[in-house]
mmCIF file of C-alpha atoms in Angstrom:
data_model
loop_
_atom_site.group_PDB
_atom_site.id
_atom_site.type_symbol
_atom_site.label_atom_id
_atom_site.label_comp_id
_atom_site.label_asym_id
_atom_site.label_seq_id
_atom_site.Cartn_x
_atom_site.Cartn_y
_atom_site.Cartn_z
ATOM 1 C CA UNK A 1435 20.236 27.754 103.236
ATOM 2 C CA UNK A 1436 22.435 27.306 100.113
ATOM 3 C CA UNK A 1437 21.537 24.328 97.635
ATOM 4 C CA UNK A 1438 24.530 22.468 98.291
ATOM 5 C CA UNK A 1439 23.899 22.717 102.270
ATOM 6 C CA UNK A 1440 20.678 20.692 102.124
ATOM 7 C CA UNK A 1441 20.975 17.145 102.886
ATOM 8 C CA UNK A 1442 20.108 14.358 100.823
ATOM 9 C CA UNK A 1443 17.306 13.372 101.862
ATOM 10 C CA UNK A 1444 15.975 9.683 101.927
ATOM 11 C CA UNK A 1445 12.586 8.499 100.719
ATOM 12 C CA UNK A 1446 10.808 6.485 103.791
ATOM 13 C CA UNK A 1447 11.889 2.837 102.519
ATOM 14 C CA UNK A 1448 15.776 3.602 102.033
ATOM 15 C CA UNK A 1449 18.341 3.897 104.738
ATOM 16 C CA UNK A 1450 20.462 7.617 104.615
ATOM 17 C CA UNK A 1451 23.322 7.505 102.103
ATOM 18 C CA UNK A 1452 26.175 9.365 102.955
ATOM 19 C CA UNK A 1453 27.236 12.450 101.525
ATOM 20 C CA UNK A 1454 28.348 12.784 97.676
ATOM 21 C CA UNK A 1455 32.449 13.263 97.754
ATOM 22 C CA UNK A 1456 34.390 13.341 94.121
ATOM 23 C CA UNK A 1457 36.311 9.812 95.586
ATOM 24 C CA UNK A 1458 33.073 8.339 95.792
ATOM 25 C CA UNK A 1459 31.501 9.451 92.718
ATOM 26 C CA UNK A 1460 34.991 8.186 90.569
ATOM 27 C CA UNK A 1461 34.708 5.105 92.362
ATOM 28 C CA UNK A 1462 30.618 4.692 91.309
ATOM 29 C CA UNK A 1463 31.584 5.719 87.610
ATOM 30 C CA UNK A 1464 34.301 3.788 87.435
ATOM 31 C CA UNK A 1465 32.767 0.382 88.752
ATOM 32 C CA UNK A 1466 30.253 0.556 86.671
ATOM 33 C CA UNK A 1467 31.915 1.913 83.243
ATOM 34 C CA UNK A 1468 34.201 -1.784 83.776
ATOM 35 C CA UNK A 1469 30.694 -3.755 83.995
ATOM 36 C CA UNK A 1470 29.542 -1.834 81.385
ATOM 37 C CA UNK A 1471 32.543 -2.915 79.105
ATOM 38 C CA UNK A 1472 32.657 -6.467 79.991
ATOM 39 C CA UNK A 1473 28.810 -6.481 79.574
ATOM 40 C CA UNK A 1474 29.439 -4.969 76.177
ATOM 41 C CA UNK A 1475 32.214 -6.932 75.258
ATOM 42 C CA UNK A 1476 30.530 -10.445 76.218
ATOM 43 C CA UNK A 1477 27.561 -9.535 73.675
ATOM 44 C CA UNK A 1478 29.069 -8.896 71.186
ATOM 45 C CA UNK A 1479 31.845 -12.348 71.510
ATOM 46 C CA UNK A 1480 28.926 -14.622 72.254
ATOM 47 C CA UNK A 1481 26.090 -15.691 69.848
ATOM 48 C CA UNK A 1482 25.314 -18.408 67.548
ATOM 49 C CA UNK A 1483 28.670 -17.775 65.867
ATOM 50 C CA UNK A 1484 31.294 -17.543 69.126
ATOM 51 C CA UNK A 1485 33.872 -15.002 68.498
ATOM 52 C CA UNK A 1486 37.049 -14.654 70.720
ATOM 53 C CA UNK A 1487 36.876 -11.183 72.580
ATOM 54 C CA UNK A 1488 40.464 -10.447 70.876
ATOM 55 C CA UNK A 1489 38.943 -11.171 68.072
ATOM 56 C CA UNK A 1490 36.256 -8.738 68.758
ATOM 57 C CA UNK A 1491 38.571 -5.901 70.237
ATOM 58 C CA UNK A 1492 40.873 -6.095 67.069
ATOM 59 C CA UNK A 1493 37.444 -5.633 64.886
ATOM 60 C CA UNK A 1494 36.564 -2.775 66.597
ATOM 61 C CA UNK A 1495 40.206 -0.952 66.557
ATOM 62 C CA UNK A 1496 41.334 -2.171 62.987
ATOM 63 C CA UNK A 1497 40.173 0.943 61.763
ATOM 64 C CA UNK A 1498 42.648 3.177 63.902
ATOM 65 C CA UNK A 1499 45.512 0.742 64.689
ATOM 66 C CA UNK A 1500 47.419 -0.901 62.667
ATOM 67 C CA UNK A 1501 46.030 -4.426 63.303
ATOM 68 C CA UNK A 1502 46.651 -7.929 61.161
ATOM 69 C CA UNK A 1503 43.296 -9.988 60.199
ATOM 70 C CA UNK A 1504 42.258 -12.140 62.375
ATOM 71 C CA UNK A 1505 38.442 -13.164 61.548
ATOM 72 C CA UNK A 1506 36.738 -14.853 58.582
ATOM 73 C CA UNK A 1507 34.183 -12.646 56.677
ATOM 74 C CA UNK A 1508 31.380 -14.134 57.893
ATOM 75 C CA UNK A 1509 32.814 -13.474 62.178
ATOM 76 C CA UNK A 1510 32.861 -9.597 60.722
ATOM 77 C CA UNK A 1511 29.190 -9.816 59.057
ATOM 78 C CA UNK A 1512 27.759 -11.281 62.676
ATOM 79 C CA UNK A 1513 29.578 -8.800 64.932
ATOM 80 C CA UNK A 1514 29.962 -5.561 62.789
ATOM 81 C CA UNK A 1515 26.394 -5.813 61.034
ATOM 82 C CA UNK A 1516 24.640 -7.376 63.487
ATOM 83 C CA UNK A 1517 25.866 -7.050 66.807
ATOM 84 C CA UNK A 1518 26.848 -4.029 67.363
ATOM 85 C CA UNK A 1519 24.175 -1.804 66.180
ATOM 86 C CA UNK A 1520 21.491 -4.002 68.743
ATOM 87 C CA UNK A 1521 24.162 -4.026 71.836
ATOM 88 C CA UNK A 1522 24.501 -0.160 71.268
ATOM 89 C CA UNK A 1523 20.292 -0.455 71.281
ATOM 90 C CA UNK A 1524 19.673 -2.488 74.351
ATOM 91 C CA UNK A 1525 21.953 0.052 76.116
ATOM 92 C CA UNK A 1526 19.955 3.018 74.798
ATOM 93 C CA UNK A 1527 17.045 1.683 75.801
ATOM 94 C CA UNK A 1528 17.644 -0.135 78.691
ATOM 95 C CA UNK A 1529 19.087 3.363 79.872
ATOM 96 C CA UNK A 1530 16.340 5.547 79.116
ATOM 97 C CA UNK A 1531 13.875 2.744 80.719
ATOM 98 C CA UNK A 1532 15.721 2.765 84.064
ATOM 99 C CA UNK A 1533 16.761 6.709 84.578
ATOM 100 C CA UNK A 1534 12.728 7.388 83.828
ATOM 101 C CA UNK A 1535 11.869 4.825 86.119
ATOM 102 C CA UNK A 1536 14.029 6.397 88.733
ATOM 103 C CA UNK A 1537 13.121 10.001 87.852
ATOM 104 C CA UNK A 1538 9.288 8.724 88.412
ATOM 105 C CA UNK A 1539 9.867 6.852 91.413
ATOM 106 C CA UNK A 1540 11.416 10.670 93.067
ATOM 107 C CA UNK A 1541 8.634 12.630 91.735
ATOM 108 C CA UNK A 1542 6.041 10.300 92.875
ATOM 109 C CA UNK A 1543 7.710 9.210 96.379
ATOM 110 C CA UNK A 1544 6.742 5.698 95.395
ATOM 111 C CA UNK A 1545 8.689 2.715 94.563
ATOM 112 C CA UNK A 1546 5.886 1.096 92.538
ATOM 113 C CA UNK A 1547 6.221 3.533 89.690
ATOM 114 C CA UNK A 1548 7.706 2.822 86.712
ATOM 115 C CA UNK A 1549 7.046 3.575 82.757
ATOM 116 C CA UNK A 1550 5.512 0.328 81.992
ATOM 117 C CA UNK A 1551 3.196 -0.054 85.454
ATOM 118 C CA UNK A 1552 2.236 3.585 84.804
ATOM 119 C CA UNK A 1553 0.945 3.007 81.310
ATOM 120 C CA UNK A 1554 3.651 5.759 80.175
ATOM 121 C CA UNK A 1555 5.104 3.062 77.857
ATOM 122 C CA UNK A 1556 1.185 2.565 76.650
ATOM 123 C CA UNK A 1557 1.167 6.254 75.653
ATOM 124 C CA UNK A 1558 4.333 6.254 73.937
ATOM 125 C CA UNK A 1559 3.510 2.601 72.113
ATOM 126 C CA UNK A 1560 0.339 4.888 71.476
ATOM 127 C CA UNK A 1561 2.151 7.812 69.864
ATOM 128 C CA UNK A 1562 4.272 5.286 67.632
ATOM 129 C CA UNK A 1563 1.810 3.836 66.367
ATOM 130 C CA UNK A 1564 -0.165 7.101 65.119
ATOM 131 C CA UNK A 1565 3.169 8.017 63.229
ATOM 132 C CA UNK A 1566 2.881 4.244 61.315
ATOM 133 C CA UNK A 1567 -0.808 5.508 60.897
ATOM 134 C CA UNK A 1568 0.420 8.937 59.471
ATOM 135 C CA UNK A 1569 3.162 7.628 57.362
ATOM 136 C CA UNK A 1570 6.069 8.199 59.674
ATOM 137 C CA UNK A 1571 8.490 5.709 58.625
ATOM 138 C CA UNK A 1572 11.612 3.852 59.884
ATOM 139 C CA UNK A 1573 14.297 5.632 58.372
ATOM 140 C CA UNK A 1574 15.627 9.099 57.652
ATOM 141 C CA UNK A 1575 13.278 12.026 58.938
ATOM 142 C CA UNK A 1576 11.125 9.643 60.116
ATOM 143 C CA UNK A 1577 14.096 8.281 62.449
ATOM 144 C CA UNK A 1578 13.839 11.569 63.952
ATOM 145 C CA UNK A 1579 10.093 12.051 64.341
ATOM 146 C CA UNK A 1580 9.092 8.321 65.711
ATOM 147 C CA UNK A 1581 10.739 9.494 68.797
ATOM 148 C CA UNK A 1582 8.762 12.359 68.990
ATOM 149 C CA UNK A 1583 5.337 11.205 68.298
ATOM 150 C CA UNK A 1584 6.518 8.326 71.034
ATOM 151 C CA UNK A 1585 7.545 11.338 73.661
ATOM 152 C CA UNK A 1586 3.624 12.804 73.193
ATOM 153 C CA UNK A 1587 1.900 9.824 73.837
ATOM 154 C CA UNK A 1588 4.395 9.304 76.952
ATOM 155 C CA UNK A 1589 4.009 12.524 78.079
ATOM 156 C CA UNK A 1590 0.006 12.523 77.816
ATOM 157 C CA UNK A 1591 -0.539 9.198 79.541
ATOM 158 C CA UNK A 1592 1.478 10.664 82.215
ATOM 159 C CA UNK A 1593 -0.137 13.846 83.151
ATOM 160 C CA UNK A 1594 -3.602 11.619 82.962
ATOM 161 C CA UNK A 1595 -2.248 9.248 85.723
ATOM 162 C CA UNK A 1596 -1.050 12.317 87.860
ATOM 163 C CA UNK A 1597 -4.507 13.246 87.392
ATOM 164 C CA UNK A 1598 -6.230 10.831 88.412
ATOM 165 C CA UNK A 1599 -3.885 9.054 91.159
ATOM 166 C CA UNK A 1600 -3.281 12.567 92.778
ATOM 167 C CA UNK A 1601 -5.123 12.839 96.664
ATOM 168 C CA UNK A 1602 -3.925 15.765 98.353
ATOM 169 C CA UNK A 1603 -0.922 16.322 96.340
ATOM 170 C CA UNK A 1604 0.183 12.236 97.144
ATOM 171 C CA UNK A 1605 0.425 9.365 95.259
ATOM 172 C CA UNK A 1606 -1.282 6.681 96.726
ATOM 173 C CA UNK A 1607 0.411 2.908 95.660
ATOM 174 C CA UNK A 1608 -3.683 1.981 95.120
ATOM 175 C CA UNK A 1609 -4.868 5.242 93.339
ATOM 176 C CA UNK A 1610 -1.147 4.646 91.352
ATOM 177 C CA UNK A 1611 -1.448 1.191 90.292
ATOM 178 C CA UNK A 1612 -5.173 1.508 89.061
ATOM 179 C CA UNK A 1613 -5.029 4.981 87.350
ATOM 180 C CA UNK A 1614 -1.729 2.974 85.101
ATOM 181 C CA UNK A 1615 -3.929 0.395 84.627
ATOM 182 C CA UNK A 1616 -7.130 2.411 83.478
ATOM 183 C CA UNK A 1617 -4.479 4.246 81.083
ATOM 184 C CA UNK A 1618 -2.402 0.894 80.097
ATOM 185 C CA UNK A 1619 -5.940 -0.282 78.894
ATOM 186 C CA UNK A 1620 -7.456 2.822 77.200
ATOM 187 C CA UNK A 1621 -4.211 3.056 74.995
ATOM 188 C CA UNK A 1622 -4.142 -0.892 74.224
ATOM 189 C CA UNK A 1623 -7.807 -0.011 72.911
ATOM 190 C CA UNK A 1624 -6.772 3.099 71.139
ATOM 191 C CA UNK A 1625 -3.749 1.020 69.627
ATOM 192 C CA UNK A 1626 -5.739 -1.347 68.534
ATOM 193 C CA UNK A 1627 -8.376 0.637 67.018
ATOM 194 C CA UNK A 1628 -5.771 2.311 64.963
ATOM 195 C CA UNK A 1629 -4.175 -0.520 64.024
ATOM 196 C CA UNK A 1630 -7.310 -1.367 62.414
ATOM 197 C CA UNK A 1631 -6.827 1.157 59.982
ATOM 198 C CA UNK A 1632 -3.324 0.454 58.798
ATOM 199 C CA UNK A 1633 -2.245 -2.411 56.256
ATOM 200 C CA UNK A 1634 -1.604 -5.965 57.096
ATOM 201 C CA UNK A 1635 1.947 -4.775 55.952
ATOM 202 C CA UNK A 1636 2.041 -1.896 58.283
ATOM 203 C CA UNK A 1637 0.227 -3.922 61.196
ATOM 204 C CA UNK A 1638 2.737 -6.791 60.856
ATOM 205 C CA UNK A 1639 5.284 -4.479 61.324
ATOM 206 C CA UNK A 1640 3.484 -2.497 64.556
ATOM 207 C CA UNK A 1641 3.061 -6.010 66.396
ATOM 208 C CA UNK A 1642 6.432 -7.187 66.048
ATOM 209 C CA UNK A 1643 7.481 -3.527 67.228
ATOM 210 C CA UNK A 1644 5.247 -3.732 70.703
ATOM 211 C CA UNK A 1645 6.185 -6.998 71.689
ATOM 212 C CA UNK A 1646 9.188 -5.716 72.923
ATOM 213 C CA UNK A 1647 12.167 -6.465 71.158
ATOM 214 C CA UNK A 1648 16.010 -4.876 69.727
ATOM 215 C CA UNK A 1649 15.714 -5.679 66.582
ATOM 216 C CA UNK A 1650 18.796 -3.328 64.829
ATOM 217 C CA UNK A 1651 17.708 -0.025 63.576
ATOM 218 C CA UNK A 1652 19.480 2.649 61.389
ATOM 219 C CA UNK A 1653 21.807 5.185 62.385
ATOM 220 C CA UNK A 1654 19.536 7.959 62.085
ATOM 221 C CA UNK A 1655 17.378 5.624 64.816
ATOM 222 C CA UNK A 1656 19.886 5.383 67.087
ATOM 223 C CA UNK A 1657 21.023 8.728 67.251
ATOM 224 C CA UNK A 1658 17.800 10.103 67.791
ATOM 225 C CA UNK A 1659 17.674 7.968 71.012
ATOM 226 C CA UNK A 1660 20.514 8.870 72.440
ATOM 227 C CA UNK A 1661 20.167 12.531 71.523
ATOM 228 C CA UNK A 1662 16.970 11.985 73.888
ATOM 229 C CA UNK A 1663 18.478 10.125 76.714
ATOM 230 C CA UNK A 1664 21.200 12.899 76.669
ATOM 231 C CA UNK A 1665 18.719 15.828 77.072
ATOM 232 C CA UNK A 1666 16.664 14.081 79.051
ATOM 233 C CA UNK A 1667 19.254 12.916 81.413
ATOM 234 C CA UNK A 1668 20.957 16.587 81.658
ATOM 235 C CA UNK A 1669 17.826 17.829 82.798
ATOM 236 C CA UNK A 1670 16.763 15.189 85.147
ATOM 237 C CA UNK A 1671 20.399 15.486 87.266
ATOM 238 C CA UNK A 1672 19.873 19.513 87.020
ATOM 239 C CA UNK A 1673 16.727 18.439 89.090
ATOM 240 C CA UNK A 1674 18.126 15.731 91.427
ATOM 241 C CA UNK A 1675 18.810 17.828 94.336
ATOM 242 C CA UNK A 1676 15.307 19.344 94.385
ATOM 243 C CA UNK A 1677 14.119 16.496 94.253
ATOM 244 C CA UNK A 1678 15.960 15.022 97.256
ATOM 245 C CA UNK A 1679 14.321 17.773 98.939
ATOM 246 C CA UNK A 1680 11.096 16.975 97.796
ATOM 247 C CA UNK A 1681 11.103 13.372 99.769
ATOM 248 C CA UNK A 1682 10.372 15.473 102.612
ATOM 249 C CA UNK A 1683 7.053 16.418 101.563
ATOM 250 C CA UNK A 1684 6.131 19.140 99.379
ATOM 251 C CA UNK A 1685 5.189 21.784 101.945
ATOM 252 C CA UNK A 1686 8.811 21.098 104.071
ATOM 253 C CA UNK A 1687 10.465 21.399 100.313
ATOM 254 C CA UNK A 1688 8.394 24.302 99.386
ATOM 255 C CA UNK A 1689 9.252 25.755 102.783
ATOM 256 C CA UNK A 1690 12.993 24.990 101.957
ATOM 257 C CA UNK A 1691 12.494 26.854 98.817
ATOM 258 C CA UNK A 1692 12.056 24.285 96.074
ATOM 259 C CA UNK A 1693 9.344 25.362 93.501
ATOM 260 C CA UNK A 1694 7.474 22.344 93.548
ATOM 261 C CA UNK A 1695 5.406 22.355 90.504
ATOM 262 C CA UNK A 1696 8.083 23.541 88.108
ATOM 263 C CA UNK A 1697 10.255 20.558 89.630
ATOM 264 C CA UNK A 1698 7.404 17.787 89.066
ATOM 265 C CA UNK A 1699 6.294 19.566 85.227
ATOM 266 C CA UNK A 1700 10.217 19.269 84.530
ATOM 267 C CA UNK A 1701 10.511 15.638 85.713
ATOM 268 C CA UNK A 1702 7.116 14.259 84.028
ATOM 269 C CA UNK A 1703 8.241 16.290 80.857
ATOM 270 C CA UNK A 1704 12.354 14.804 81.060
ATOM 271 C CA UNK A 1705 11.226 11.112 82.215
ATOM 272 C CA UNK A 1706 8.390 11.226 79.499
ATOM 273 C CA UNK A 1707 10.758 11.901 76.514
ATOM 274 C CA UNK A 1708 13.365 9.071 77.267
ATOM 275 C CA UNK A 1709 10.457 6.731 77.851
ATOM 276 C CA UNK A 1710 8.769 7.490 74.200
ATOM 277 C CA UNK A 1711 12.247 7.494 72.600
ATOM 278 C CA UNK A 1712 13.007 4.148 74.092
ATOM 279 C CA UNK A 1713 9.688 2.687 72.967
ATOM 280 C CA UNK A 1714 9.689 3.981 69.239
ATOM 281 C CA UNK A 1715 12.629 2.118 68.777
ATOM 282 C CA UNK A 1716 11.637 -0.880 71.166
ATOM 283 C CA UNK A 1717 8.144 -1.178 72.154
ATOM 284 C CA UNK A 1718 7.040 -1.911 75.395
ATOM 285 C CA UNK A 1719 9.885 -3.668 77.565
ATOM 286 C CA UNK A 1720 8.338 -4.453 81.014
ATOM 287 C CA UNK A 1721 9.971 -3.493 84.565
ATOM 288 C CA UNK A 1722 13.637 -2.383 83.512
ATOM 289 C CA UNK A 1723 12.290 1.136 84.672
ATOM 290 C CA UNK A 1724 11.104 -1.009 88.436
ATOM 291 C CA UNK A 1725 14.015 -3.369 89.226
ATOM 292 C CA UNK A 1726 17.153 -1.433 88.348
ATOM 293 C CA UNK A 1727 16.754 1.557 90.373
ATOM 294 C CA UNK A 1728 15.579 -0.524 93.073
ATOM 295 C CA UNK A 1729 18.633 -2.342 92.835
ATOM 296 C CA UNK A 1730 20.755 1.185 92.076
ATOM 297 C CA UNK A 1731 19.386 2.394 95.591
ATOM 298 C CA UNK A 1732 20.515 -0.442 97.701
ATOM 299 C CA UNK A 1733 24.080 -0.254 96.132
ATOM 300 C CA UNK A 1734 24.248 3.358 96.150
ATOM 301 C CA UNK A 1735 21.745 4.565 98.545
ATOM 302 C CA UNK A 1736 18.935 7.525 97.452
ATOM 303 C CA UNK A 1737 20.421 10.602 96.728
ATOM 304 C CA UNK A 1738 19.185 11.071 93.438
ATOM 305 C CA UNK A 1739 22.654 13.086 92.289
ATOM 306 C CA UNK A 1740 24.106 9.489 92.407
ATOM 307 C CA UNK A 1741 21.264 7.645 91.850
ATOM 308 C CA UNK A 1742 19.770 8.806 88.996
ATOM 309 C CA UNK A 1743 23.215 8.329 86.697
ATOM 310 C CA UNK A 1744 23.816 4.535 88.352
ATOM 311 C CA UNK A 1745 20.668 3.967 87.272
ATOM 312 C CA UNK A 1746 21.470 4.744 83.663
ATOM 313 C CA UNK A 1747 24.629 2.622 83.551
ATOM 314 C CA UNK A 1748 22.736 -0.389 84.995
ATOM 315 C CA UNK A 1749 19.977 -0.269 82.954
ATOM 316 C CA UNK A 1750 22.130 -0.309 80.201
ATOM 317 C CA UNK A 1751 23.735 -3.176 81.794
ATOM 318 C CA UNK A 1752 20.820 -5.102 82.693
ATOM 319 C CA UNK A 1753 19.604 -4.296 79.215
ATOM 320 C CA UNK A 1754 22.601 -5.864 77.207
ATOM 321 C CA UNK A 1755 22.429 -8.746 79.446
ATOM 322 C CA UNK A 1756 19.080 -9.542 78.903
ATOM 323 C CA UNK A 1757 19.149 -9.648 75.649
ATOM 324 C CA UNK A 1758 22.140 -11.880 75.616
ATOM 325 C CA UNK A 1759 20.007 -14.406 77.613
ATOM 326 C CA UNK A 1760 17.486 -13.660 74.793
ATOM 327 C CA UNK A 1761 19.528 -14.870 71.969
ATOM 328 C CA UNK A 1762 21.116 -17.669 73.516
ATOM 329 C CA UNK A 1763 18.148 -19.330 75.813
ATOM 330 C CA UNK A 1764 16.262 -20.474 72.456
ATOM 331 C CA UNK A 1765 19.180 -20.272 70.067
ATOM 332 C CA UNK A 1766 19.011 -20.154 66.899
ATOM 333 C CA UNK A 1767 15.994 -18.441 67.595
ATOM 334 C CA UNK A 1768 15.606 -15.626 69.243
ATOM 335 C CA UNK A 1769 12.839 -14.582 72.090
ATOM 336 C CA UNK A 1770 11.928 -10.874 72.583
ATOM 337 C CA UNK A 1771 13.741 -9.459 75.550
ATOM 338 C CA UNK A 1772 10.697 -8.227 76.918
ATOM 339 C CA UNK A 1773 9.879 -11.819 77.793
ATOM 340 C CA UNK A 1774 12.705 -11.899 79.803
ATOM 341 C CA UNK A 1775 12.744 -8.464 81.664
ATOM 342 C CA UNK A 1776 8.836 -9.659 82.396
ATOM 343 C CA UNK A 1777 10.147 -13.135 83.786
ATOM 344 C CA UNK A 1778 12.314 -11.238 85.978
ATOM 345 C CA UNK A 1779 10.403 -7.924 86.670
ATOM 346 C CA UNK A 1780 7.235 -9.779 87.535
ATOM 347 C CA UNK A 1781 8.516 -11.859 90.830
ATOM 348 C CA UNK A 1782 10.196 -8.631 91.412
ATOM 349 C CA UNK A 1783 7.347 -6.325 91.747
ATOM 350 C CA UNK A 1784 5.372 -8.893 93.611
ATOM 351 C CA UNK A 1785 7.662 -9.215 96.283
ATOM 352 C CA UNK A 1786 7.648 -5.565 96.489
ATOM 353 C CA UNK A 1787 4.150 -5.060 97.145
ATOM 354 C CA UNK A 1788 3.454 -7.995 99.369
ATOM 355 C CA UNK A 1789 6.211 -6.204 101.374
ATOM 356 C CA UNK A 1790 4.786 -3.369 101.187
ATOM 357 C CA UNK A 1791 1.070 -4.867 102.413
ATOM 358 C CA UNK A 1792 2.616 -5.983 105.461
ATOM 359 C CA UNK A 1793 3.939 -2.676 106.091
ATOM 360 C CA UNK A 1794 0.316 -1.424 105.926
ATOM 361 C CA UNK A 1795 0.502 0.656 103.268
ATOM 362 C CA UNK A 1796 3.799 2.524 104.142
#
């Protein structure tokens, strides 16, 4: 049986989705590239200083159009210096948090997983913080080698919850949730036992980091993210139709001719390094990685060929939108937008598992 013969197959919670066609795929990309853009466009018009979205458009295109001046110096400073280089963050992030929590939601079989319940986003906060400890700064090289450091400490706290939540080759949701919480709290400890070391300077700097915010970063910063969520990503969809096999059960996808371990190394390694680049430029943003592929598979259904890249845009989405909320809820000042992904994600995740308790487990 050829690749492309195989059915998609559903995980046990989600109802069959039908069959991938180039229509349907156009239509997917091209709903969600419009939210996207409108998403986009509202950050960057609303704000403590409101700026029409013509206003906005003719900023952005004055370079390459002919265009006559239409904003005061200070509308540029809040929208050219300001906005754009944290919009273009949240959507980084917010993709890397969701396609990882997708990616670990396949590879698991469970629809508890996610970067932050895992303690994944622990290891990566982890990893940052080392590179403070080491000297790693903000900009230039060190732009380039927070990620990384961020990507070990993912990628270790990973592999130690697979370890110790694995029975039989499954994932139970108990063993799960209390193998990311043994991990979430070793690396807390860890982090803060390094941040002992550092100076009040430094440590300032690592708290405001973890709480979970988009604070604007450099160029070098942002590129380094998105050259992450690109490789990541373009190995994750090179995976997606193994691992639509694989919600069949390892020995029927092994059977099928899927080599199982090489598929779950590839997905832990993938979903680990968009996780620690979100997080070296973030910190810890709670249950983007949860709700948004949740909310990608009831739209969209579980074949992770579409799944997987809806769950990009949307986090992006949800991402930019959150932090909207975040600057405007307490304006002038401004609450991290891990407070509200948490509001959100929290109900969220408890409705999921009191659903699944009455389902017994399943």
């Amino acid at each position: 049986m050829t690749e492309r013969a195989l059915p998609a197959a559903p995980p046990r919670e989600a109802a069959p989705a039908p069959p991938v066609t180039g229509r349907r795929l156009l239509r997917l990309c091209g709903g969600l590239f419009a939210a996207l853009l409108v998403t986009l466009l509202l950050s960057l018009s609303v704000g403590t200083i409101r700026v029409g979205p013509h206003r906005v458009l003719a900023m952005l295109f004055a370079s390459v159009l002919p265009l006559p001046v239409m904003w005061t110096p200070t509308e540029a400073a809040a929208v050219l210096s300001l906005r754009v280089p944290r919009v273009l963050l949240a959507g980084l992030v917010g993709a890397c948090l969701a396609i990882a929590g997708g990616a670990f939601q396949a590879i698991s079989r469970n629809p508890l997983a996610d970067p932050f319940i895992l303690g994944v986003s622990s290891g990566a906060a982890f990893g940052v913080v080392v590179a403070v400890f080491l000297g790693v700064g903000p900009v230039g090289v060190g732009a380039v080698l927070a990620p990384l450091f961020g990507f070990a400490g993912a990628l270790l706290a990973a592999l130690v919850v697979y370890r110790l939540a694995s029975v039989e080759s499954r994932l139970p949701v108990e063993t799960l949730l209390l193998a990311g919480v043994a991990v979430s709290l070793f690396f807390a400890s860890a982090i803060m036992l390094v941040s002992s070391f550092v100076s009040a300077i430094e440590l300032q700097g690592i708290s405001f980091t973890l709480m979970g915010n988009l604070a604007p970063r450099g160029p070098a910063a942002v590129a380094a993210v998105a050259a992450c969520l690109l490789l990541g990503t373009g190995v994750l969809l090179a995976v997606a139709q193994p691992l639509n096999v694989l919600a069949l059960g390892e020995e029927a996808a092994a059977a099928l001719g899927v080599e199982v371990e090489r598929v779950k190394r590839t997905v832990f390694v993938a979903a680990s390094l968009v996780t620690g680049a979100a997080v070296s430029v973030s910190g810890s943003i709670a249950f983007v990685g949860l709700m948004v592929p949740h909310a990608a598979r009831l739209l969209f259904g579980p074949d992770n060929r579409i799944l997987l890249p809806a769950s990009l845009l949307m986090g992006a989405i949800f991402l930019m939108a959150a932090d909207l909320v975040a600057r405007l809820v307490a304006a002038p000042a401004e609450l991290p937008v891990g407070v509200i992904t948490a509001f959100c994600g929290a109900p969220f995740f408890a409705v999921l598992l009191r659903r699944r308790a009455r389902r017994g487990g399943r």
